[in-house]
C-alpha positions as a LaTeX table, in Angstrom:
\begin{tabular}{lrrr}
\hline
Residue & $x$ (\AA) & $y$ (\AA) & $z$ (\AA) \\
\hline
Unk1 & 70.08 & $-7.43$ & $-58.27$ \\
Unk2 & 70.23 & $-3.79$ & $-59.30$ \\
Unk3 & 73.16 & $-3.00$ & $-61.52$ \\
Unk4 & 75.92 & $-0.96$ & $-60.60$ \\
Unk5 & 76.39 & 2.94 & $-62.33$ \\
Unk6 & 79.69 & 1.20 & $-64.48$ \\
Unk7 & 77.35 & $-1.96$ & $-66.21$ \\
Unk8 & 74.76 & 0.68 & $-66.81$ \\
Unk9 & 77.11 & 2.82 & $-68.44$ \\
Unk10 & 79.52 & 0.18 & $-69.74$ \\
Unk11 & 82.66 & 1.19 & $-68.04$ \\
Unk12 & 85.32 & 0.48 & $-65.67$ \\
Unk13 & 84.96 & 2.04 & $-62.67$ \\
Unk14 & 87.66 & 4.91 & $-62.17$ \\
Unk15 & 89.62 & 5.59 & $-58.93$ \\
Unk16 & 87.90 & 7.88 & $-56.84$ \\
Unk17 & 88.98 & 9.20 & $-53.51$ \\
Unk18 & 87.76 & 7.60 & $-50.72$ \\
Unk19 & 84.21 & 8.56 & $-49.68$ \\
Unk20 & 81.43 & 7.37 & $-47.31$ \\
Unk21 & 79.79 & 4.33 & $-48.65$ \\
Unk22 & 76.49 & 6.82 & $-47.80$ \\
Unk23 & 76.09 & 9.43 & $-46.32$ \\
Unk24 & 72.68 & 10.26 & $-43.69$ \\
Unk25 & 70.75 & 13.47 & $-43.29$ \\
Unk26 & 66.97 & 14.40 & $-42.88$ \\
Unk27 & 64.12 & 15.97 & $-44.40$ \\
Unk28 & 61.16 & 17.81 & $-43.41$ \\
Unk29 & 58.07 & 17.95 & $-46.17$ \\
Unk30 & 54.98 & 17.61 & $-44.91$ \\
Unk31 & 53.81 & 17.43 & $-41.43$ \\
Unk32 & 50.04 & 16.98 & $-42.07$ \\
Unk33 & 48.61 & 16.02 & $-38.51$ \\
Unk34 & 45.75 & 17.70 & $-37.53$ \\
Unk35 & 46.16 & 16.69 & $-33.90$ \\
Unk36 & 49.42 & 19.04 & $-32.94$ \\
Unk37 & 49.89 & 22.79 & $-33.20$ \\
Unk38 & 52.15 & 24.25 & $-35.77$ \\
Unk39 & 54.03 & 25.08 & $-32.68$ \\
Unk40 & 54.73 & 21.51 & $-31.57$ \\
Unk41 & 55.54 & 20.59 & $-35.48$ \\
Unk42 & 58.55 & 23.20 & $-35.00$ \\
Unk43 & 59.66 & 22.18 & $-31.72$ \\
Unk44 & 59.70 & 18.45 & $-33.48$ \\
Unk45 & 61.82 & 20.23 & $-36.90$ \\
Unk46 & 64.07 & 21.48 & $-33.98$ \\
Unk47 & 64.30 & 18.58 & $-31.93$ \\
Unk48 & 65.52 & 16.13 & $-35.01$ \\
Unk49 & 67.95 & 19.08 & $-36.12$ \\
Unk50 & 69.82 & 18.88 & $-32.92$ \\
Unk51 & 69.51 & 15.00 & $-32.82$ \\
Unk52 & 71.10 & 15.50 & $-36.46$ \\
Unk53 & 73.81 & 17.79 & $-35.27$ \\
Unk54 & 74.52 & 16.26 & $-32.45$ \\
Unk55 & 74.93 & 12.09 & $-33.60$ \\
Unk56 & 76.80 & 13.28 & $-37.20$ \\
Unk57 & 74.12 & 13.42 & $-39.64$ \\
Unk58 & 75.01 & 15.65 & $-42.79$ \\
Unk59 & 72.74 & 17.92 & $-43.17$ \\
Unk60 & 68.47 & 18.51 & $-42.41$ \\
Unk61 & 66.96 & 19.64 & $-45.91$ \\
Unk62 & 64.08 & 22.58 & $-45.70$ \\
Unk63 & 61.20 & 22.64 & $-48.35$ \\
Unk64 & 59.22 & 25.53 & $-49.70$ \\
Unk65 & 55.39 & 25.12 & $-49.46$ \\
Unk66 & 52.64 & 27.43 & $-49.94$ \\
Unk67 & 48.69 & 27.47 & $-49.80$ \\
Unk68 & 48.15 & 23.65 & $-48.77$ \\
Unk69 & 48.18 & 22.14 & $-45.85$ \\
Unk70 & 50.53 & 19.33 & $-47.40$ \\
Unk71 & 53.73 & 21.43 & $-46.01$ \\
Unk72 & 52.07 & 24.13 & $-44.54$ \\
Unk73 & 54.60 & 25.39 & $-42.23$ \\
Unk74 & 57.37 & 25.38 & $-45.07$ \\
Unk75 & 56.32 & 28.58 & $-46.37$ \\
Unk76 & 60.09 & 30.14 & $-46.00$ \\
Unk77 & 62.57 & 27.57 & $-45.35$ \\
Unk78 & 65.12 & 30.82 & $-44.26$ \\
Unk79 & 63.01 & 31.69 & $-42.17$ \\
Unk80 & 63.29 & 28.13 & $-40.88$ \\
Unk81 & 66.59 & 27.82 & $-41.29$ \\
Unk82 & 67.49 & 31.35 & $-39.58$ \\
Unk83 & 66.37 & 29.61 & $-36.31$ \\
Unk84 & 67.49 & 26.44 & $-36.21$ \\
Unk85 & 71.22 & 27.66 & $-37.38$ \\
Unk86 & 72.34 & 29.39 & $-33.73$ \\
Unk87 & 71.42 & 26.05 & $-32.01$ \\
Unk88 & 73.50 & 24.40 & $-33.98$ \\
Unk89 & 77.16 & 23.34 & $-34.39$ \\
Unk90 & 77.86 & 21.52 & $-37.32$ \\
Unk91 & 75.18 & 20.20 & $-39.36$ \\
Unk92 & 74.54 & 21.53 & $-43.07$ \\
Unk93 & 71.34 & 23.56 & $-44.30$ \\
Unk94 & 69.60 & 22.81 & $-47.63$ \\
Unk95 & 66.41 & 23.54 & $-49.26$ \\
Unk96 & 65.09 & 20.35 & $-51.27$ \\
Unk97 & 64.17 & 22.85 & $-53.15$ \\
Unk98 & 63.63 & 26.42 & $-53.26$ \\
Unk99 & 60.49 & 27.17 & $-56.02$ \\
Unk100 & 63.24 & 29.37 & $-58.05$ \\
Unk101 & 60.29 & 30.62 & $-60.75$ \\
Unk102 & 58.40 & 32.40 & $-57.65$ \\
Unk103 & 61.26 & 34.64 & $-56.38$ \\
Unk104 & 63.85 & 37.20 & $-57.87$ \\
Unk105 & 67.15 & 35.48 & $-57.83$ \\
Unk106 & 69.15 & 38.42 & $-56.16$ \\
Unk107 & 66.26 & 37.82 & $-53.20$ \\
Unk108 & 66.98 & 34.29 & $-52.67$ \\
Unk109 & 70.83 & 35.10 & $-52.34$ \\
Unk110 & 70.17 & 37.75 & $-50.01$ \\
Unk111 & 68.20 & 35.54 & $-47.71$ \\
Unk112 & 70.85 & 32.72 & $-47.91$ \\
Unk113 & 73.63 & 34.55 & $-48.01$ \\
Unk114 & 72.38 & 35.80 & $-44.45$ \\
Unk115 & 72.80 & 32.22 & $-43.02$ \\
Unk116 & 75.47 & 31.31 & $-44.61$ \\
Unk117 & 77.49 & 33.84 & $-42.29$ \\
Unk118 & 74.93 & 32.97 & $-39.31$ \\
Unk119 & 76.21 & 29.49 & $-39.78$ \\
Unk120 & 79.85 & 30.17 & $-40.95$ \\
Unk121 & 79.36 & 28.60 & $-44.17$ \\
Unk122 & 77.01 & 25.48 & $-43.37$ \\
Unk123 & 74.19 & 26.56 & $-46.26$ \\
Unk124 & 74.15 & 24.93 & $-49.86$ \\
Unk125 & 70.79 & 25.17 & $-51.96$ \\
Unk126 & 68.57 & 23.18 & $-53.78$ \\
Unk127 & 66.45 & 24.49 & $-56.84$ \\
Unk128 & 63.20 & 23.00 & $-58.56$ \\
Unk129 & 60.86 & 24.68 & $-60.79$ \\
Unk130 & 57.43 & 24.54 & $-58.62$ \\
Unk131 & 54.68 & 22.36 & $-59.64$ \\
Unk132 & 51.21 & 23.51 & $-57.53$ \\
Unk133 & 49.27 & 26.31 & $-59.70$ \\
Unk134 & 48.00 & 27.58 & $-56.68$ \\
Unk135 & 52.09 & 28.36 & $-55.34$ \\
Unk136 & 52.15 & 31.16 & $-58.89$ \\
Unk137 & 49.86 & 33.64 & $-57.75$ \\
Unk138 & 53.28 & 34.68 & $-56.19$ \\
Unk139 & 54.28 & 34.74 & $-59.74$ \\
Unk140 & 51.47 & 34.24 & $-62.28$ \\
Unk141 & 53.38 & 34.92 & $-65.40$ \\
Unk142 & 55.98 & 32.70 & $-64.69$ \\
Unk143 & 54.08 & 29.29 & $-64.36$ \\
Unk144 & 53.86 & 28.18 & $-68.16$ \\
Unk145 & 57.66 & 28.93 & $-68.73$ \\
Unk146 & 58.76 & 27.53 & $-64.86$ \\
Unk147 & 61.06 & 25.10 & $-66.05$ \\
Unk148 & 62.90 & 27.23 & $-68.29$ \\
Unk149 & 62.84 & 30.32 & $-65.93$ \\
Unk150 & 64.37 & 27.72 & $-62.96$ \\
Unk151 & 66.92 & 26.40 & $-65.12$ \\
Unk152 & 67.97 & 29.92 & $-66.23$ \\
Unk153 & 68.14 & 31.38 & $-62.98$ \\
Unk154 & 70.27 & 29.19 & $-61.38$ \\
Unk155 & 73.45 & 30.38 & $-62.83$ \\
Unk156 & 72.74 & 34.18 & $-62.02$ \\
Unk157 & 72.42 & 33.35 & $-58.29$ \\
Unk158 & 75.35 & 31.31 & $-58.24$ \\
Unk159 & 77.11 & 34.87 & $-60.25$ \\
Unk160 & 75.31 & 36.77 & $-57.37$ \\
Unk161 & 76.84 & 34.47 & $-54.24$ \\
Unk162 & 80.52 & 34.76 & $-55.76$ \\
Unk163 & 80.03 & 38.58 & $-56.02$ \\
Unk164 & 79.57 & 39.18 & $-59.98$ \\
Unk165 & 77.69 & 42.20 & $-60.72$ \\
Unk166 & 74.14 & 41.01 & $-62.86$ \\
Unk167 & 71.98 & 43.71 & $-64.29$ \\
Unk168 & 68.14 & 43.71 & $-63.73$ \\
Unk169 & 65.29 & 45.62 & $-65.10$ \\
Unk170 & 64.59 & 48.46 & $-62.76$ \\
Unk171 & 61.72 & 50.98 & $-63.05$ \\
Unk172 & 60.37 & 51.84 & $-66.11$ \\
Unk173 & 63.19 & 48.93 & $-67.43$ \\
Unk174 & 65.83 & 50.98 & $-66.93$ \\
Unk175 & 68.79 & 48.26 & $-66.10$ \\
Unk176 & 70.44 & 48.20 & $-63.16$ \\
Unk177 & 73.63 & 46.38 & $-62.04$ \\
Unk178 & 73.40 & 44.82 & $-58.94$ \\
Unk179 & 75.96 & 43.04 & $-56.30$ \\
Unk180 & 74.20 & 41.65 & $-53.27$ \\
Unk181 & 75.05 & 41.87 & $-49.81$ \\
Unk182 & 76.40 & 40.38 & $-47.28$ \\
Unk183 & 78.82 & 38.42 & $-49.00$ \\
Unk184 & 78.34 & 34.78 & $-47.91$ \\
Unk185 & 81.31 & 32.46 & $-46.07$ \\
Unk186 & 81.78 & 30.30 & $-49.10$ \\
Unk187 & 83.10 & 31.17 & $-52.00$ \\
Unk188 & 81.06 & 29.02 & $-54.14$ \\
Unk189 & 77.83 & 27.60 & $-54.01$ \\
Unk190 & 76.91 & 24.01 & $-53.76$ \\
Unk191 & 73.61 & 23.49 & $-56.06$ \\
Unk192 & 71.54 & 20.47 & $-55.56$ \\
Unk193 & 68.60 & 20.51 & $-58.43$ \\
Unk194 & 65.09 & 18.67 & $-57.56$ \\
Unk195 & 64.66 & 15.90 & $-60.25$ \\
Unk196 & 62.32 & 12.88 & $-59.95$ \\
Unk197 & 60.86 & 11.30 & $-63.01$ \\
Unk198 & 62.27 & 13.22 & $-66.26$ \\
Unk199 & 65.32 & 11.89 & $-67.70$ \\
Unk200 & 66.29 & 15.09 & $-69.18$ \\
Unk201 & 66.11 & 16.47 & $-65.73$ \\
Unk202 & 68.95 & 13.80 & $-64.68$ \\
Unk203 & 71.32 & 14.67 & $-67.73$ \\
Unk204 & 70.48 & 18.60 & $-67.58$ \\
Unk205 & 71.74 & 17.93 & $-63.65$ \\
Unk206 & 74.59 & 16.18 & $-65.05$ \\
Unk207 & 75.78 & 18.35 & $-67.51$ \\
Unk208 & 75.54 & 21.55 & $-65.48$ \\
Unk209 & 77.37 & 20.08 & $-62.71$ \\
Unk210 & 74.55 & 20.41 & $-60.17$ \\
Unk211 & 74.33 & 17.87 & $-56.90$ \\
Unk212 & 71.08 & 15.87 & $-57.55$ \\
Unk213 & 67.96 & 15.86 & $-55.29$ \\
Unk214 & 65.44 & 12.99 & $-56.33$ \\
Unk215 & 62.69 & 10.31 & $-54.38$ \\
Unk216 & 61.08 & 6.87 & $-55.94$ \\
Unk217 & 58.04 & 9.10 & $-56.87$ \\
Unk218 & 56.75 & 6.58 & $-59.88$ \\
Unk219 & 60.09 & 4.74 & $-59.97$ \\
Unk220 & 62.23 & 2.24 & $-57.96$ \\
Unk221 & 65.68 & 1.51 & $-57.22$ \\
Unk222 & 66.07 & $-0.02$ & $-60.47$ \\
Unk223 & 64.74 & 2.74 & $-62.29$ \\
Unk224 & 66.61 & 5.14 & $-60.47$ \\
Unk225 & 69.91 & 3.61 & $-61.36$ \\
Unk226 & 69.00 & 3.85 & $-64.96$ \\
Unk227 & 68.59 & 7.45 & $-64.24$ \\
Unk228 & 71.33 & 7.83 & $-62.30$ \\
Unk229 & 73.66 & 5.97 & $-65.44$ \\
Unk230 & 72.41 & 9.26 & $-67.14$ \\
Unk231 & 73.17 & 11.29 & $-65.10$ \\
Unk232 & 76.73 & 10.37 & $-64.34$ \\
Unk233 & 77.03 & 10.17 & $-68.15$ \\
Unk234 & 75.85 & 13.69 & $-68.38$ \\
Unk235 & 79.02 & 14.69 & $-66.17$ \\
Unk236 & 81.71 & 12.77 & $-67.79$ \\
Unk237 & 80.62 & 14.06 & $-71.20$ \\
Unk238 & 80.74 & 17.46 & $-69.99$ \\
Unk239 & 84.12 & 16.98 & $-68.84$ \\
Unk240 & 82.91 & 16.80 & $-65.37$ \\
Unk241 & 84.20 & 13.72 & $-62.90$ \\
Unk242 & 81.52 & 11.42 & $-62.91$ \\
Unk243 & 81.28 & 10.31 & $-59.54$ \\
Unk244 & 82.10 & 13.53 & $-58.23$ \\
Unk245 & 77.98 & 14.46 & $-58.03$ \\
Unk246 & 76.54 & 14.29 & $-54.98$ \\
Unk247 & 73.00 & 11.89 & $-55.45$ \\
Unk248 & 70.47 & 12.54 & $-52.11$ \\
Unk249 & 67.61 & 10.39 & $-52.60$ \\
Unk250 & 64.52 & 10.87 & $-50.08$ \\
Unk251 & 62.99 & 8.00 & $-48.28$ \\
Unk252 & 60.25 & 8.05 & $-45.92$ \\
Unk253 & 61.83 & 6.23 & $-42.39$ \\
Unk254 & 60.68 & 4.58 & $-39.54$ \\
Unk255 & 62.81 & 2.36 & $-37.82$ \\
Unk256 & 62.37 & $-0.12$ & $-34.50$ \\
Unk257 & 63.16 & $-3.43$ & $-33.02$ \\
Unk258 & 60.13 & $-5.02$ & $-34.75$ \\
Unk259 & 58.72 & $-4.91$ & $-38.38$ \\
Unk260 & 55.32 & $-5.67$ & $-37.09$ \\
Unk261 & 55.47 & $-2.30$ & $-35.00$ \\
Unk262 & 56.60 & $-0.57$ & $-37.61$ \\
Unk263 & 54.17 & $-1.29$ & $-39.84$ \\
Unk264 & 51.36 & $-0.94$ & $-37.01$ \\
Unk265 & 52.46 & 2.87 & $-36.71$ \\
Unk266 & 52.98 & 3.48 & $-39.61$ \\
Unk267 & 49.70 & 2.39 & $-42.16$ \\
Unk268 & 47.43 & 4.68 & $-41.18$ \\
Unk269 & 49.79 & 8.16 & $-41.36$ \\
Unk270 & 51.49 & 6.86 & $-43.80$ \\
Unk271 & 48.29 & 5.94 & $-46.02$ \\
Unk272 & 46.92 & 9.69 & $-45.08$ \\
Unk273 & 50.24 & 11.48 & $-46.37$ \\
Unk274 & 50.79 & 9.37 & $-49.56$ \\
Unk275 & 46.39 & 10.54 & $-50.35$ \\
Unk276 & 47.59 & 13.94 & $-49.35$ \\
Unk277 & 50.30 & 14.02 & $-51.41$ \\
Unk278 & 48.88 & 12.27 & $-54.56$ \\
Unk279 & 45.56 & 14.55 & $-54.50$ \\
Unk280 & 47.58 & 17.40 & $-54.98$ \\
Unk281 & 49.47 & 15.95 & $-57.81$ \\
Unk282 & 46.97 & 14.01 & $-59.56$ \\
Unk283 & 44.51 & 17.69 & $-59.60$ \\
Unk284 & 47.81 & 19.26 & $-60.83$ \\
Unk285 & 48.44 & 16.86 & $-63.46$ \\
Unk286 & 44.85 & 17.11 & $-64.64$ \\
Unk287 & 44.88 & 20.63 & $-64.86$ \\
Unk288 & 48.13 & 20.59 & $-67.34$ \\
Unk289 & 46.40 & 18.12 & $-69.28$ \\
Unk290 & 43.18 & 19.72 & $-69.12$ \\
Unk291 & 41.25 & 16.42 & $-67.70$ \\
Unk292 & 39.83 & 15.02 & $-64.82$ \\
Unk293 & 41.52 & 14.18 & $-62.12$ \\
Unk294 & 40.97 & 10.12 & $-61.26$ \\
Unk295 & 37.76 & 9.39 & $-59.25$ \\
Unk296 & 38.01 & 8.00 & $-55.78$ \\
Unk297 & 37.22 & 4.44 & $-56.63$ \\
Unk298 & 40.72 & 4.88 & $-59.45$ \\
Unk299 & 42.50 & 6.74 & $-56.94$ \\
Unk300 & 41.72 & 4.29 & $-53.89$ \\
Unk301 & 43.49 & 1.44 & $-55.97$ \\
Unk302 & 46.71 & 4.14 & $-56.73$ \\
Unk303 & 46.71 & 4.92 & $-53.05$ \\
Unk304 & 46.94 & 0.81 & $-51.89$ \\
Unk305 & 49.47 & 0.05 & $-54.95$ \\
Unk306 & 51.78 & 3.27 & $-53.66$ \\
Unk307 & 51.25 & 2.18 & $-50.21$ \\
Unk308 & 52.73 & $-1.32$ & $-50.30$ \\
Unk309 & 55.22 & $-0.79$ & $-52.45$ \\
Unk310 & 56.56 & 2.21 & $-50.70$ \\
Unk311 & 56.51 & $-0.03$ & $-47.95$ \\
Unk312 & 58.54 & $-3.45$ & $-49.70$ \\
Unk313 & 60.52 & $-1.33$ & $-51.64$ \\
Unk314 & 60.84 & 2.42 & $-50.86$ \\
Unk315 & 61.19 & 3.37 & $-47.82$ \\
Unk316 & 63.30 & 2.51 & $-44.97$ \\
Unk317 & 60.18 & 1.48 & $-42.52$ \\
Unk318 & 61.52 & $-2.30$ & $-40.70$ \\
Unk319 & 64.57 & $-3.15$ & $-38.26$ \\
Unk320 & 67.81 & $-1.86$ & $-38.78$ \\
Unk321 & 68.63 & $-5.01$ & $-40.56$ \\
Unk322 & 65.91 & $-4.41$ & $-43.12$ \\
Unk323 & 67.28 & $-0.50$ & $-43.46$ \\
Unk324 & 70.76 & $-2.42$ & $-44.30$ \\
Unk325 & 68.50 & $-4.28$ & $-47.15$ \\
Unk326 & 67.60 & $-1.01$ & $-48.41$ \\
Unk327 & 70.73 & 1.08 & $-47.98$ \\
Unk328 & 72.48 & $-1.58$ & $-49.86$ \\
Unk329 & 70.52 & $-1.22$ & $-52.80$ \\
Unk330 & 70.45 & 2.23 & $-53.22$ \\
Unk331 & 74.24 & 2.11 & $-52.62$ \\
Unk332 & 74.13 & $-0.15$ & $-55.71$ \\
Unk333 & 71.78 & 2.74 & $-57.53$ \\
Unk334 & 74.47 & 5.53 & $-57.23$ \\
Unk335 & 72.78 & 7.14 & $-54.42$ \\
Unk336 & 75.63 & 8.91 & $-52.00$ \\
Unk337 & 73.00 & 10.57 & $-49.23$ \\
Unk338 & 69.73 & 9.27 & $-47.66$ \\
Unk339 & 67.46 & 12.16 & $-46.91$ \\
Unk340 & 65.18 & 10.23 & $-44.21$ \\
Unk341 & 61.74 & 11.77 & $-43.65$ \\
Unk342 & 59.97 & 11.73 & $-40.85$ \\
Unk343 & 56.99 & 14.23 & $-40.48$ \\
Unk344 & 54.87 & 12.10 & $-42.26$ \\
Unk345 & 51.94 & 11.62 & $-39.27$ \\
Unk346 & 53.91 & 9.22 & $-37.42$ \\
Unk347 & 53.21 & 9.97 & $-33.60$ \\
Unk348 & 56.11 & 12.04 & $-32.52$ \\
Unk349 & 57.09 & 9.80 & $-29.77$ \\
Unk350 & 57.35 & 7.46 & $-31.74$ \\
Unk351 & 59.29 & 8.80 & $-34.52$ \\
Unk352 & 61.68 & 10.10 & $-31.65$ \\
Unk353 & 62.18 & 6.63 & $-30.28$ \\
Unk354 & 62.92 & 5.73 & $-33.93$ \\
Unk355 & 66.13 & 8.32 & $-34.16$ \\
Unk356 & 68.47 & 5.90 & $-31.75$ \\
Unk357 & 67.54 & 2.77 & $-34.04$ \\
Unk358 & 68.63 & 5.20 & $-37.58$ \\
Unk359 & 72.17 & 6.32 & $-35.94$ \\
Unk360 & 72.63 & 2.36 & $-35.42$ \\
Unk361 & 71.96 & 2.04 & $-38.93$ \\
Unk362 & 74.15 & 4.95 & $-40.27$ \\
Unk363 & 77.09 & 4.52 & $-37.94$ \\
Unk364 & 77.14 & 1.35 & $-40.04$ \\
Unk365 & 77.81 & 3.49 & $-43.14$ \\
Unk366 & 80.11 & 6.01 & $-41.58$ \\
Unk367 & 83.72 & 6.20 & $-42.94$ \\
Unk368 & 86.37 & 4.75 & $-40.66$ \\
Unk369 & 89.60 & 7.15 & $-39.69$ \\
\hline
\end{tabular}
């Protein structure tokens, strides 16, 4: 039984106004088939954002992806998000997360600030420091310091969205104060920061007051409530409420009438994204640590152990009873939003069909008039 947030911290749980019990949106990463044009993977980002608008979903998260075909068609998520916004209604837009080190803050609120009057104040943002080498040739001298640089530049953009003047180096340094235009719908702007593993990542989050953006990379539920104690920790010691953080956790989804189907459609795209995903990593880590990455007889043995316990324990791949299993305990976790991913190689028609089965499972969740 996972604890809750209050026996991991040792309180009482305080009164809190009413909220969903969790909230449902969806993320786009990856999209690594080989079979369907880049054209077709759009159409599909544009078909589940209507779905999403349409059925009550919160929000569709955009990623930021360069040089790799892990994510390939991420490569500006305002771009993405630019086109998606006029077909929509009501549904919000967030990045999960923009690389912050590769961009001049008064850039990114430019961009944003442009859809946030396109969609009449439906944008909020989500921040992490990069990770891929490759991503920095967009920004060479700011890989070794990313984490610093990300966590620095966070408060200047949210200065630049309410309107603050911030001076920059110009030419020859000369500083120059800038205000960006157009001024965005909202006031304020919501932050979501990408943490997964670090636990000083989850207090940092905590303390600032940022909206949290993690996935069971390494972890489970368990751990992640642990993390998530932290984290709402971090916010009451700052002063902050802490259950007043909004906690999105990713998990890759597929579900149908029958668990056997499920896993039938999913092993073999599923398999092929997790290898995707954990040879960019693992040659990433390696590099840091100035190693070799794992041969394919280590790495064969981390892709089966990731693979079945994604599927037991992380993911919501079953019936809509076994997503209930799931959304139960991350409920218990902390977690307030499911980010469900879908373009992982699943056959689209499949992963359409799939979308009916997930509103049963969220109108289950939804808050009650």
């Amino acid at each position: 039984m996972v604890p809750t947030v209050e026996q991991l911290l040792g309180l009482e749980a305080a009164p809190a106004p009413a909220k969903p019990a969790m909230r449902f949106s969806f993320l786009f990463f990856s999209d690594v088939r080989k079979d369907r044009s880049d054209a077709e993977k759009y159409a599909f980002v544009r078909d589940v954002t209507l779905f999403a608008d349409r059925e009550g979903f919160e929000a569709v998260y955009i990623p930021e992806r360069h040089f790799h075909e892990f994510g390939s068609i991420f490569s500006n998520p305002a771009i993405m998000a630019a086109n998606l916004i006029p077909q929509t209604t009501r549904v919000r837009f967030r990045t999960a997360g923009i690389s912050l080190p590769l961009h001049h803050p008064a850039e990114v609120v430019e961009w944003w600030a442009m859809n946030d009057v396109l969609s009449n104040g439906r944008v909020d943002l989500g921040f992490g420091s990069g990770w891929a080498r490759g991503d920095f040739i967009l920004a060479p001298d700011h890989y070794a310091d990313r984490r610093q640089i990300c966590s620095d530049q966070i408060p200047i953009v949210r200065k630049l969205w309410r309107g603050e003047a911030v001076t920059f180096p110009g030419p020859d340094g000369e500083p120059v104060a800038v205000t960006t235009h157009p001024r965005p719908i909202q006031p304020e702007l919501n932050v979501w920061l990408l943490v997964t593993q670090s636990d000083e990542g989850f207090i940092h989050a905590g303390r600032q007051g940022y909206n949290i953006f993690t996935m069971l990379y390494g972890n489970n539920l368990e751990v992640m409530a642990r993390k998530l104690a932290l984290y709402r920790a971090a916010r009451r010691d700052a002063g902050l409420e802490p259950a007043g953080g909004v906690v999105t956790l990713m998990l890759h989804t597929l579900l149908l009438d029958d668990r056997t189907r499920v896993r039938r459609a999913v092993e073999e795209p599923f398999s092929g994204y997790i290898k995707s995903a954990l040879d960019a990593h693992l040659a990433a880590a390696a590099k840091d640590r100035g190693g070799e990455p794992p041969n394919e007889a280590e790495k064969a043995k981390i892709l089966d152990y990731a693979y079945e316990r994604y599927f037991q324990t992380g993911a919501l791949f079953g019936t809509v009873e076994d997503g209930r299993a799931i959304v139960e305990q991350a409920i218990a976790a902390g977690v307030d939003e499911i980010a469900c991913l879908l373009d992982f190689g699943v056959d689209y028609a499949v992963a359409t069909e799939s979308l009916g089965y997930l509103a049963r499972l969220a109108e289950v969740y939804r808050p009650r008039a």
